[in-house]
Amino acid sequence: MQKNILIIGAGIAGCSLAHFLAISGWDVILLECENKVALGASGNPVAAIYPKFMLNDEAYNDFMLRSFKFTTAWISQLGLDKNDYRFDGAVEILEKTYAQKIESKLSKKIIDKEKFFSLINQSILKEYSIESKTSGILFHQGGWINPIALCNHLINHFNIKVITHQKIMSIEKLNDKWKLKTEDQKTFNSSYVAICNASSVNQFNLTQHLHIDAFRGQINWIGSTPFQMPPVITCDEGYLSPLINDKHVFGATYAMNDFYKDIRLSDTKKNIASIKAIHQKFYNHCEAQESISGRVAFRASTKDRKPYVGSVFDNQLLGKMRIRELARADQLPWLKNLYIASGFGSRGFTFAPYCTSVLANLINGKLSQEDKKTLNYTNPERYRLKKMSLKKVASQIFKV
Ligand SMILES: Cc1cc2nc3c(=O)[nH]c(=O)nc-3n(C[C@H](O)[C@H](O)[C@H](O)COP(=O)(O)OP(=O)(O)OC[C@H]3O[C@@H](n4cnc5c(N)ncnc54)[C@H](O)[C@@H]3O)c2cc1C
C-alpha cells in the first residue's frame, strides 16, 4: 500500500524532507500556513553555504562536515538553474592565529584538504577584492544558493501536494492515525506526520517541552556597483554576497525574542557597519544611498545550536516509567511515526537538507552508521534526558 505523510511547514526543512520521501515513493502532503512556500526564514534572496567550524567542539565540527559535504554534493546534482546556486568558493575572514588553529584541526580530519580549503593571507584576500587586514580561510566548495528557487525545485514532484493557507493548530492521535486540525477547523489525517515549522515547533501539546528561541534577523541589499566586488561570498561578522540576481546581499542582524517584521534603519546601519572591514568602498557606497531594501525573518535556534531531528517521547508513557527503566535506550517511550526537523539556526541551508535526508532514512527504516551518529547528535529529547541525569542515554539512542 502507498504510504502517505503530512508535513507541517514549507521552508527548506519541510521541502527537502518532502523531496526525499517523494523520491522514495511516499505520497506527501505539505501543509503551509502562508500563501506560498519559502516565506519564512527560507525566503531570503541568498543563503551562504560554507562550513563554520569551532575550536572546541569536535562533535559539532564532524556534524558540520557531514552536512556540508552532503548538501553541496546533493544540490550540485539537482538540476537547479545555474543562476540559482554556485559553489565556487566562500571566504571566512578570521583572525590569523584562530585561522591557523582551525586549519590544523581540519588537516587532521580531511584527507583531500587542498581541495577543501586554503588558508589565505591579506595579500590573497586583496586578490579577491577583500580589504580585510587579517587573514581567512577559503572553502573551495563553499558558495551560495537561491533559497526560494531551491524550495520550489524540491516540491516539484508528482508525489508532493502543497496546500497553502493551512495553519495547523493541533495534533492528536485518533484510532492509530494522527489528526491535524487547522485554524479553520479543517482536518488532515495520516499515520505519519513530520513537524518542520521552525520556531513554532513547540506549539503543540506533544512538543511543548522542546525549548526553542526565535531570533529576528534583517538582511539588506543593493544593486550593482561601479567598482570591483568580491567574486565569492565573504563572511566576517556579517556576510557580503557577489551580485546575485542583481543584488549584493549583506547582513544579518540578530535579536532574540523580537517578533516585529518591520525593516529598521538601525538594523540597516548595523549591516552596513558589519561589511566595513570587508570592503570600504562598498561601505561608503551603501552609506551614500538614500534608501536600502531589506527583509526580516526569524531563525529558530536551540540552546546548544544543534537542530532537533528525530522523534519525541510519548508524555503519557514517560510519566508512568521509572528513571531506571528509562536508562535503557531500547526502552524509551517514543511516539510512533511523528517526527521533528527544526532548530537549524543560522545554518539551515547546510544542515536541513542533510538532516532531512537522514530523517527520511529513519522513516524508511534504512539508517546507515553515519545516519545513526547524526540522529544521536540531534536527538530532540536530549534536554529531558539530561535533566533526568541520563545524558549518556541521549547519545546512544541508535547503536553505532
Ligand atoms: C536574516 C537571516 C539570514 C540567514 N542567512 C543564512 C545563510 O546565509 N545561510 C544559511 O544556511 N542559513 C541562513 N539563515 C538561516 C536559515 O534561513 C534557516 O535556518 C532556515 O531557513 C530554516 O528553515 P526551516 O524550514 O526550518 O524554517 P522556515 O523557512 O522558517 O520554514 C518554516 C515554515 O513553517 C511554516 N509554519 C509555521 N507554523 C506553521 C503551522 N502551525 N502550520 C503550517 N505552517 C506553519 C512557516 O510559515 C514557514 O514557512 C538565515 C536566517 C535569517 C533569519
PDB file of C-alpha atoms in Angstrom, residues 56-278:
ATOM      1  CA  ASN A  56      36.494  23.258  20.982  1.00  0.00           C
ATOM      2  CA  ASP A  57      33.613  21.167  19.716  1.00  0.00           C
ATOM      3  CA  GLU A  58      34.679  18.148  17.702  1.00  0.00           C
ATOM      4  CA  ALA A  59      31.197  16.618  17.582  1.00  0.00           C
ATOM      5  CA  TYR A  60      29.826  19.844  16.112  1.00  0.00           C
ATOM      6  CA  ASN A  61      32.684  20.015  13.591  1.00  0.00           C
ATOM      7  CA  ASP A  62      32.037  16.424  12.466  1.00  0.00           C
ATOM      8  CA  PHE A  63      28.323  17.139  12.105  1.00  0.00           C
ATOM      9  CA  MET A  64      29.116  20.331  10.178  1.00  0.00           C
ATOM     10  CA  LEU A  65      31.460  18.484   7.846  1.00  0.00           C
ATOM     11  CA  ARG A  66      28.972  15.674   7.144  1.00  0.00           C
ATOM     12  CA  SER A  67      26.220  18.234   6.494  1.00  0.00           C
ATOM     13  CA  PHE A  68      28.329  20.467   4.275  1.00  0.00           C
ATOM     14  CA  LYS A  69      29.714  17.619   2.150  1.00  0.00           C
ATOM     15  CA  PHE A  70      26.297  16.035   1.696  1.00  0.00           C
ATOM     16  CA  THR A  71      24.416  19.250   0.963  1.00  0.00           C
ATOM     17  CA  THR A  72      26.830  20.750  -1.569  1.00  0.00           C
ATOM     18  CA  ALA A  73      27.131  17.456  -3.488  1.00  0.00           C
ATOM     19  CA  TRP A  74      23.365  16.944  -3.415  1.00  0.00           C
ATOM     20  CA  ILE A  75      22.473  20.473  -4.561  1.00  0.00           C
ATOM     21  CA  SER A  76      25.024  20.218  -7.384  1.00  0.00           C
ATOM     22  CA  GLN A  77      23.200  17.261  -8.932  1.00  0.00           C
ATOM     23  CA  LEU A  78      19.610  18.505  -8.522  1.00  0.00           C
ATOM     24  CA  GLY A  79      19.468  20.187 -11.921  1.00  0.00           C
ATOM     25  CA  LEU A  80      18.841  23.667 -10.499  1.00  0.00           C
ATOM     26  CA  ASP A  81      19.237  26.625 -12.839  1.00  0.00           C
ATOM     27  CA  LYS A  82      22.920  27.633 -12.867  1.00  0.00           C
ATOM     28  CA  ASN A  83      21.942  31.183 -11.823  1.00  0.00           C
ATOM     29  CA  ASP A  84      20.420  29.850  -8.611  1.00  0.00           C
ATOM     30  CA  TYR A  85      23.489  28.369  -6.941  1.00  0.00           C
ATOM     31  CA  ARG A  86      27.251  28.454  -7.123  1.00  0.00           C
ATOM     32  CA  PHE A  87      29.878  26.508  -5.232  1.00  0.00           C
ATOM     33  CA  ASP A  88      32.992  28.272  -6.438  1.00  0.00           C
ATOM     34  CA  GLY A  89      34.282  29.323  -3.035  1.00  0.00           C
ATOM     35  CA  ALA A  90      33.388  31.072   0.187  1.00  0.00           C
ATOM     36  CA  VAL A  91      35.805  33.116   2.257  1.00  0.00           C
ATOM     37  CA  GLU A  92      35.584  33.233   6.027  1.00  0.00           C
ATOM     38  CA  ILE A  93      37.567  36.117   7.498  1.00  0.00           C
ATOM     39  CA  LEU A  94      39.330  35.010  10.661  1.00  0.00           C
ATOM     40  CA  GLU A  95      41.982  36.378  12.941  1.00  0.00           C
ATOM     41  CA  LYS A  96      45.334  34.817  11.915  1.00  0.00           C
ATOM     42  CA  THR A  97      46.045  32.588  14.920  1.00  0.00           C
ATOM     43  CA  TYR A  98      42.403  31.437  15.035  1.00  0.00           C
ATOM     44  CA  ALA A  99      42.534  30.558  11.326  1.00  0.00           C
ATOM     45  CA  GLN A 100      45.754  28.589  11.879  1.00  0.00           C
ATOM     46  CA  LYS A 101      44.203  26.623  14.733  1.00  0.00           C
ATOM     47  CA  ILE A 102      41.160  25.779  12.619  1.00  0.00           C
ATOM     48  CA  GLU A 103      43.488  24.780   9.788  1.00  0.00           C
ATOM     49  CA  SER A 104      45.449  22.402  11.985  1.00  0.00           C
ATOM     50  CA  LYS A 105      42.206  20.831  13.250  1.00  0.00           C
ATOM     51  CA  LEU A 106      40.831  20.393   9.744  1.00  0.00           C
ATOM     52  CA  SER A 107      44.089  18.998   8.411  1.00  0.00           C
ATOM     53  CA  LYS A 108      43.643  16.003  10.726  1.00  0.00           C
ATOM     54  CA  LYS A 109      40.054  15.429   9.614  1.00  0.00           C
ATOM     55  CA  ILE A 110      40.175  15.944   5.880  1.00  0.00           C
ATOM     56  CA  ILE A 111      42.180  13.752   3.537  1.00  0.00           C
ATOM     57  CA  ASP A 112      41.949  15.899   0.396  1.00  0.00           C
ATOM     58  CA  LYS A 113      42.459  19.101   2.340  1.00  0.00           C
ATOM     59  CA  GLU A 114      43.986  21.093  -0.567  1.00  0.00           C
ATOM     60  CA  LYS A 115      40.757  20.599  -2.487  1.00  0.00           C
ATOM     61  CA  PHE A 116      38.689  21.527   0.533  1.00  0.00           C
ATOM     62  CA  PHE A 117      40.233  24.704   1.912  1.00  0.00           C
ATOM     63  CA  SER A 118      43.221  27.069   1.877  1.00  0.00           C
ATOM     64  CA  LEU A 119      44.480  29.436   4.497  1.00  0.00           C
ATOM     65  CA  ILE A 120      44.662  32.854   2.867  1.00  0.00           C
ATOM     66  CA  ASN A 121      46.632  35.882   3.949  1.00  0.00           C
ATOM     67  CA  GLN A 122      45.958  39.557   3.468  1.00  0.00           C
ATOM     68  CA  SER A 123      47.537  39.738   0.012  1.00  0.00           C
ATOM     69  CA  ILE A 124      45.448  36.824  -1.308  1.00  0.00           C
ATOM     70  CA  LEU A 125      42.353  38.405   0.223  1.00  0.00           C
ATOM     71  CA  LYS A 126      43.231  41.513  -1.774  1.00  0.00           C
ATOM     72  CA  GLU A 127      43.204  39.474  -4.984  1.00  0.00           C
ATOM     73  CA  TYR A 128      39.592  38.655  -4.080  1.00  0.00           C
ATOM     74  CA  SER A 129      38.869  42.388  -3.611  1.00  0.00           C
ATOM     75  CA  ILE A 130      38.527  41.784   0.118  1.00  0.00           C
ATOM     76  CA  GLU A 131      40.145  44.523   2.116  1.00  0.00           C
ATOM     77  CA  SER A 132      40.304  42.831   5.495  1.00  0.00           C
ATOM     78  CA  LYS A 133      43.538  43.380   7.380  1.00  0.00           C
ATOM     79  CA  THR A 134      43.584  39.902   8.907  1.00  0.00           C
ATOM     80  CA  SER A 135      43.556  36.529   7.191  1.00  0.00           C
ATOM     81  CA  GLY A 136      40.971  33.920   6.396  1.00  0.00           C
ATOM     82  CA  ILE A 137      40.035  30.524   5.066  1.00  0.00           C
ATOM     83  CA  LEU A 138      38.841  29.920   1.540  1.00  0.00           C
ATOM     84  CA  PHE A 139      36.459  26.959   1.404  1.00  0.00           C
ATOM     85  CA  HIS A 140      36.778  25.891  -2.216  1.00  0.00           C
ATOM     86  CA  GLN A 141      33.407  24.096  -2.334  1.00  0.00           C
ATOM     87  CA  GLY A 142      31.519  26.765  -0.385  1.00  0.00           C
ATOM     88  CA  GLY A 143      29.190  29.210  -2.069  1.00  0.00           C
ATOM     89  CA  TRP A 144      25.575  30.292  -2.102  1.00  0.00           C
ATOM     90  CA  ILE A 145      22.085  29.241  -3.059  1.00  0.00           C
ATOM     91  CA  ASN A 146      18.868  30.995  -4.042  1.00  0.00           C
ATOM     92  CA  PRO A 147      16.659  29.586  -1.232  1.00  0.00           C
ATOM     93  CA  ILE A 148      13.296  30.233  -2.892  1.00  0.00           C
ATOM     94  CA  ALA A 149      14.395  28.588  -6.141  1.00  0.00           C
ATOM     95  CA  LEU A 150      15.704  25.570  -4.210  1.00  0.00           C
ATOM     96  CA  CYS A 151      12.498  25.121  -2.179  1.00  0.00           C
ATOM     97  CA  ASN A 152      10.323  25.392  -5.297  1.00  0.00           C
ATOM     98  CA  HIS A 153      12.522  22.957  -7.186  1.00  0.00           C
ATOM     99  CA  LEU A 154      12.272  20.400  -4.374  1.00  0.00           C
ATOM    100  CA  ILE A 155       8.480  20.330  -4.222  1.00  0.00           C
ATOM    101  CA  ASN A 156       8.091  19.948  -7.965  1.00  0.00           C
ATOM    102  CA  HIS A 157       7.339  16.215  -7.829  1.00  0.00           C
ATOM    103  CA  PHE A 158       4.192  14.265  -8.708  1.00  0.00           C
ATOM    104  CA  ASN A 159       4.134  12.671  -5.231  1.00  0.00           C
ATOM    105  CA  ILE A 160       4.050  16.052  -3.450  1.00  0.00           C
ATOM    106  CA  LYS A 161       0.925  18.114  -2.957  1.00  0.00           C
ATOM    107  CA  VAL A 162       1.390  21.533  -1.343  1.00  0.00           C
ATOM    108  CA  ILE A 163      -1.635  23.014   0.414  1.00  0.00           C
ATOM    109  CA  THR A 164      -1.178  26.626   1.484  1.00  0.00           C
ATOM    110  CA  HIS A 165      -3.247  28.746   3.923  1.00  0.00           C
ATOM    111  CA  GLN A 166      -3.338  25.810   6.366  1.00  0.00           C
ATOM    112  CA  LYS A 167      -2.248  26.863   9.823  1.00  0.00           C
ATOM    113  CA  ILE A 168      -2.068  23.665  11.859  1.00  0.00           C
ATOM    114  CA  MET A 169      -3.247  24.292  15.413  1.00  0.00           C
ATOM    115  CA  SER A 170      -3.327  20.822  16.961  1.00  0.00           C
ATOM    116  CA  ILE A 171      -2.117  17.249  16.528  1.00  0.00           C
ATOM    117  CA  GLU A 172      -3.952  14.341  18.132  1.00  0.00           C
ATOM    118  CA  LYS A 173      -3.824  10.586  17.805  1.00  0.00           C
ATOM    119  CA  LEU A 174      -7.173   9.013  16.913  1.00  0.00           C
ATOM    120  CA  ASN A 175      -7.583   5.324  16.045  1.00  0.00           C
ATOM    121  CA  ASP A 176      -3.908   4.875  15.252  1.00  0.00           C
ATOM    122  CA  LYS A 177      -3.851   7.906  12.967  1.00  0.00           C
ATOM    123  CA  TRP A 178      -2.610  11.414  13.516  1.00  0.00           C
ATOM    124  CA  LYS A 179      -5.324  14.013  13.149  1.00  0.00           C
ATOM    125  CA  LEU A 180      -4.213  17.565  12.339  1.00  0.00           C
ATOM    126  CA  LYS A 181      -6.647  20.428  12.815  1.00  0.00           C
ATOM    127  CA  THR A 182      -6.271  23.825  11.159  1.00  0.00           C
ATOM    128  CA  GLU A 183      -7.286  27.265  12.367  1.00  0.00           C
ATOM    129  CA  ASP A 184     -10.458  26.881  10.218  1.00  0.00           C
ATOM    130  CA  GLN A 185     -11.288  23.504  11.830  1.00  0.00           C
ATOM    131  CA  LYS A 186     -10.298  21.614   8.695  1.00  0.00           C
ATOM    132  CA  THR A 187      -8.719  18.217   9.429  1.00  0.00           C
ATOM    133  CA  PHE A 188      -5.986  16.135   7.794  1.00  0.00           C
ATOM    134  CA  ASN A 189      -5.344  12.507   8.774  1.00  0.00           C
ATOM    135  CA  SER A 190      -2.381  10.239   8.258  1.00  0.00           C
ATOM    136  CA  SER A 191      -0.396   7.572  10.083  1.00  0.00           C
ATOM    137  CA  TYR A 192       2.756   9.678   9.648  1.00  0.00           C
ATOM    138  CA  VAL A 193       3.460  13.335  10.482  1.00  0.00           C
ATOM    139  CA  ALA A 194       6.599  15.478  10.366  1.00  0.00           C
ATOM    140  CA  ILE A 195       6.786  18.854  12.098  1.00  0.00           C
ATOM    141  CA  CYS A 196       9.053  21.271  10.206  1.00  0.00           C
ATOM    142  CA  ASN A 197       7.722  24.608  11.398  1.00  0.00           C
ATOM    143  CA  ALA A 198      10.898  26.240  12.770  1.00  0.00           C
ATOM    144  CA  SER A 199      10.388  28.285  15.948  1.00  0.00           C
ATOM    145  CA  SER A 200       6.753  27.131  16.262  1.00  0.00           C
ATOM    146  CA  VAL A 201       7.907  23.535  16.761  1.00  0.00           C
ATOM    147  CA  ASN A 202       6.742  23.616  20.389  1.00  0.00           C
ATOM    148  CA  GLN A 203       3.254  24.979  19.684  1.00  0.00           C
ATOM    149  CA  PHE A 204       1.673  21.512  20.052  1.00  0.00           C
ATOM    150  CA  ASN A 205       0.877  19.636  23.292  1.00  0.00           C
ATOM    151  CA  LEU A 206       3.146  16.798  22.220  1.00  0.00           C
ATOM    152  CA  THR A 207       6.142  19.052  21.600  1.00  0.00           C
ATOM    153  CA  GLN A 208       5.688  21.900  24.072  1.00  0.00           C
ATOM    154  CA  HIS A 209       8.723  20.813  26.108  1.00  0.00           C
ATOM    155  CA  LEU A 210      11.130  21.493  23.218  1.00  0.00           C
ATOM    156  CA  HIS A 211      12.954  24.702  24.045  1.00  0.00           C
ATOM    157  CA  ILE A 212      13.467  26.942  21.030  1.00  0.00           C
ATOM    158  CA  ASP A 213      14.321  30.615  20.579  1.00  0.00           C
ATOM    159  CA  ALA A 214      13.294  32.830  17.702  1.00  0.00           C
ATOM    160  CA  PHE A 215      15.906  35.342  16.559  1.00  0.00           C
ATOM    161  CA  ARG A 216      14.831  38.245  14.418  1.00  0.00           C
ATOM    162  CA  GLY A 217      17.290  38.753  11.563  1.00  0.00           C
ATOM    163  CA  GLN A 218      17.398  41.522   8.975  1.00  0.00           C
ATOM    164  CA  ILE A 219      19.380  41.410   5.756  1.00  0.00           C
ATOM    165  CA  ASN A 220      19.813  44.224   3.246  1.00  0.00           C
ATOM    166  CA  TRP A 221      20.794  44.519  -0.385  1.00  0.00           C
ATOM    167  CA  ILE A 222      21.721  46.980  -3.088  1.00  0.00           C
ATOM    168  CA  GLY A 223      22.204  46.624  -6.853  1.00  0.00           C
ATOM    169  CA  SER A 224      25.397  46.536  -8.909  1.00  0.00           C
ATOM    170  CA  THR A 225      28.264  48.849  -8.044  1.00  0.00           C
ATOM    171  CA  PRO A 226      30.633  50.790 -10.327  1.00  0.00           C
ATOM    172  CA  PHE A 227      33.672  49.152  -8.693  1.00  0.00           C
ATOM    173  CA  GLN A 228      35.103  45.645  -8.294  1.00  0.00           C
ATOM    174  CA  MET A 229      33.406  43.457  -5.663  1.00  0.00           C
ATOM    175  CA  PRO A 230      34.499  40.110  -4.168  1.00  0.00           C
ATOM    176  CA  PRO A 231      33.528  37.364  -6.647  1.00  0.00           C
ATOM    177  CA  VAL A 232      32.696  34.892  -3.865  1.00  0.00           C
ATOM    178  CA  ILE A 233      30.545  35.060  -0.762  1.00  0.00           C
ATOM    179  CA  THR A 234      32.575  36.620   2.045  1.00  0.00           C
ATOM    180  CA  CYS A 235      31.759  36.039   5.695  1.00  0.00           C
ATOM    181  CA  ASP A 236      33.051  38.114   8.566  1.00  0.00           C
ATOM    182  CA  GLU A 237      30.824  39.470  11.344  1.00  0.00           C
ATOM    183  CA  GLY A 238      28.210  39.519   8.621  1.00  0.00           C
ATOM    184  CA  TYR A 239      28.298  38.274   5.052  1.00  0.00           C
ATOM    185  CA  LEU A 240      28.539  40.031   1.704  1.00  0.00           C
ATOM    186  CA  SER A 241      27.434  38.301  -1.476  1.00  0.00           C
ATOM    187  CA  PRO A 242      28.623  38.778  -5.040  1.00  0.00           C
ATOM    188  CA  LEU A 243      25.982  40.134  -7.436  1.00  0.00           C
ATOM    189  CA  ILE A 244      23.206  37.511  -7.418  1.00  0.00           C
ATOM    190  CA  ASN A 245      20.023  38.221  -9.356  1.00  0.00           C
ATOM    191  CA  ASP A 246      21.007  41.917  -9.387  1.00  0.00           C
ATOM    192  CA  LYS A 247      21.573  42.063  -5.645  1.00  0.00           C
ATOM    193  CA  HIS A 248      24.578  42.310  -3.367  1.00  0.00           C
ATOM    194  CA  VAL A 249      23.075  40.916  -0.174  1.00  0.00           C
ATOM    195  CA  PHE A 250      24.672  41.681   3.191  1.00  0.00           C
ATOM    196  CA  GLY A 251      23.937  41.236   6.874  1.00  0.00           C
ATOM    197  CA  ALA A 252      22.496  39.910   9.068  1.00  0.00           C
ATOM    198  CA  THR A 253      21.367  41.300  12.403  1.00  0.00           C
ATOM    199  CA  TYR A 254      20.451  39.083  15.320  1.00  0.00           C
ATOM    200  CA  ALA A 255      17.894  39.834  18.091  1.00  0.00           C
ATOM    201  CA  MET A 256      16.310  37.260  20.377  1.00  0.00           C
ATOM    202  CA  ASN A 257      12.552  37.257  21.003  1.00  0.00           C
ATOM    203  CA  ASP A 258      11.891  40.355  18.929  1.00  0.00           C
ATOM    204  CA  PHE A 259       8.890  39.402  16.819  1.00  0.00           C
ATOM    205  CA  TYR A 260       8.396  42.524  14.695  1.00  0.00           C
ATOM    206  CA  LYS A 261       8.833  42.206  10.938  1.00  0.00           C
ATOM    207  CA  ASP A 262       9.492  45.879  10.149  1.00  0.00           C
ATOM    208  CA  ILE A 263      12.658  46.813   8.253  1.00  0.00           C
ATOM    209  CA  ARG A 264      14.614  49.063  10.604  1.00  0.00           C
ATOM    210  CA  LEU A 265      17.052  51.784   9.693  1.00  0.00           C
ATOM    211  CA  SER A 266      19.046  50.957  12.833  1.00  0.00           C
ATOM    212  CA  ASP A 267      19.471  47.359  11.617  1.00  0.00           C
ATOM    213  CA  THR A 268      20.375  48.534   8.116  1.00  0.00           C
ATOM    214  CA  LYS A 269      23.108  50.669   9.697  1.00  0.00           C
ATOM    215  CA  LYS A 270      24.381  47.663  11.671  1.00  0.00           C
ATOM    216  CA  ASN A 271      24.525  45.609   8.490  1.00  0.00           C
ATOM    217  CA  ILE A 272      26.402  48.344   6.646  1.00  0.00           C
ATOM    218  CA  ALA A 273      28.855  48.596   9.548  1.00  0.00           C
ATOM    219  CA  SER A 274      29.386  44.825   9.501  1.00  0.00           C
ATOM    220  CA  ILE A 275      30.853  44.918   5.985  1.00  0.00           C
ATOM    221  CA  LYS A 276      33.148  47.890   6.554  1.00  0.00           C
ATOM    222  CA  ALA A 277      36.124  45.648   7.235  1.00  0.00           C
ATOM    223  CA  ILE A 278      35.413  43.579   4.117  1.00  0.00           C
TER     224      ILE A 278
END
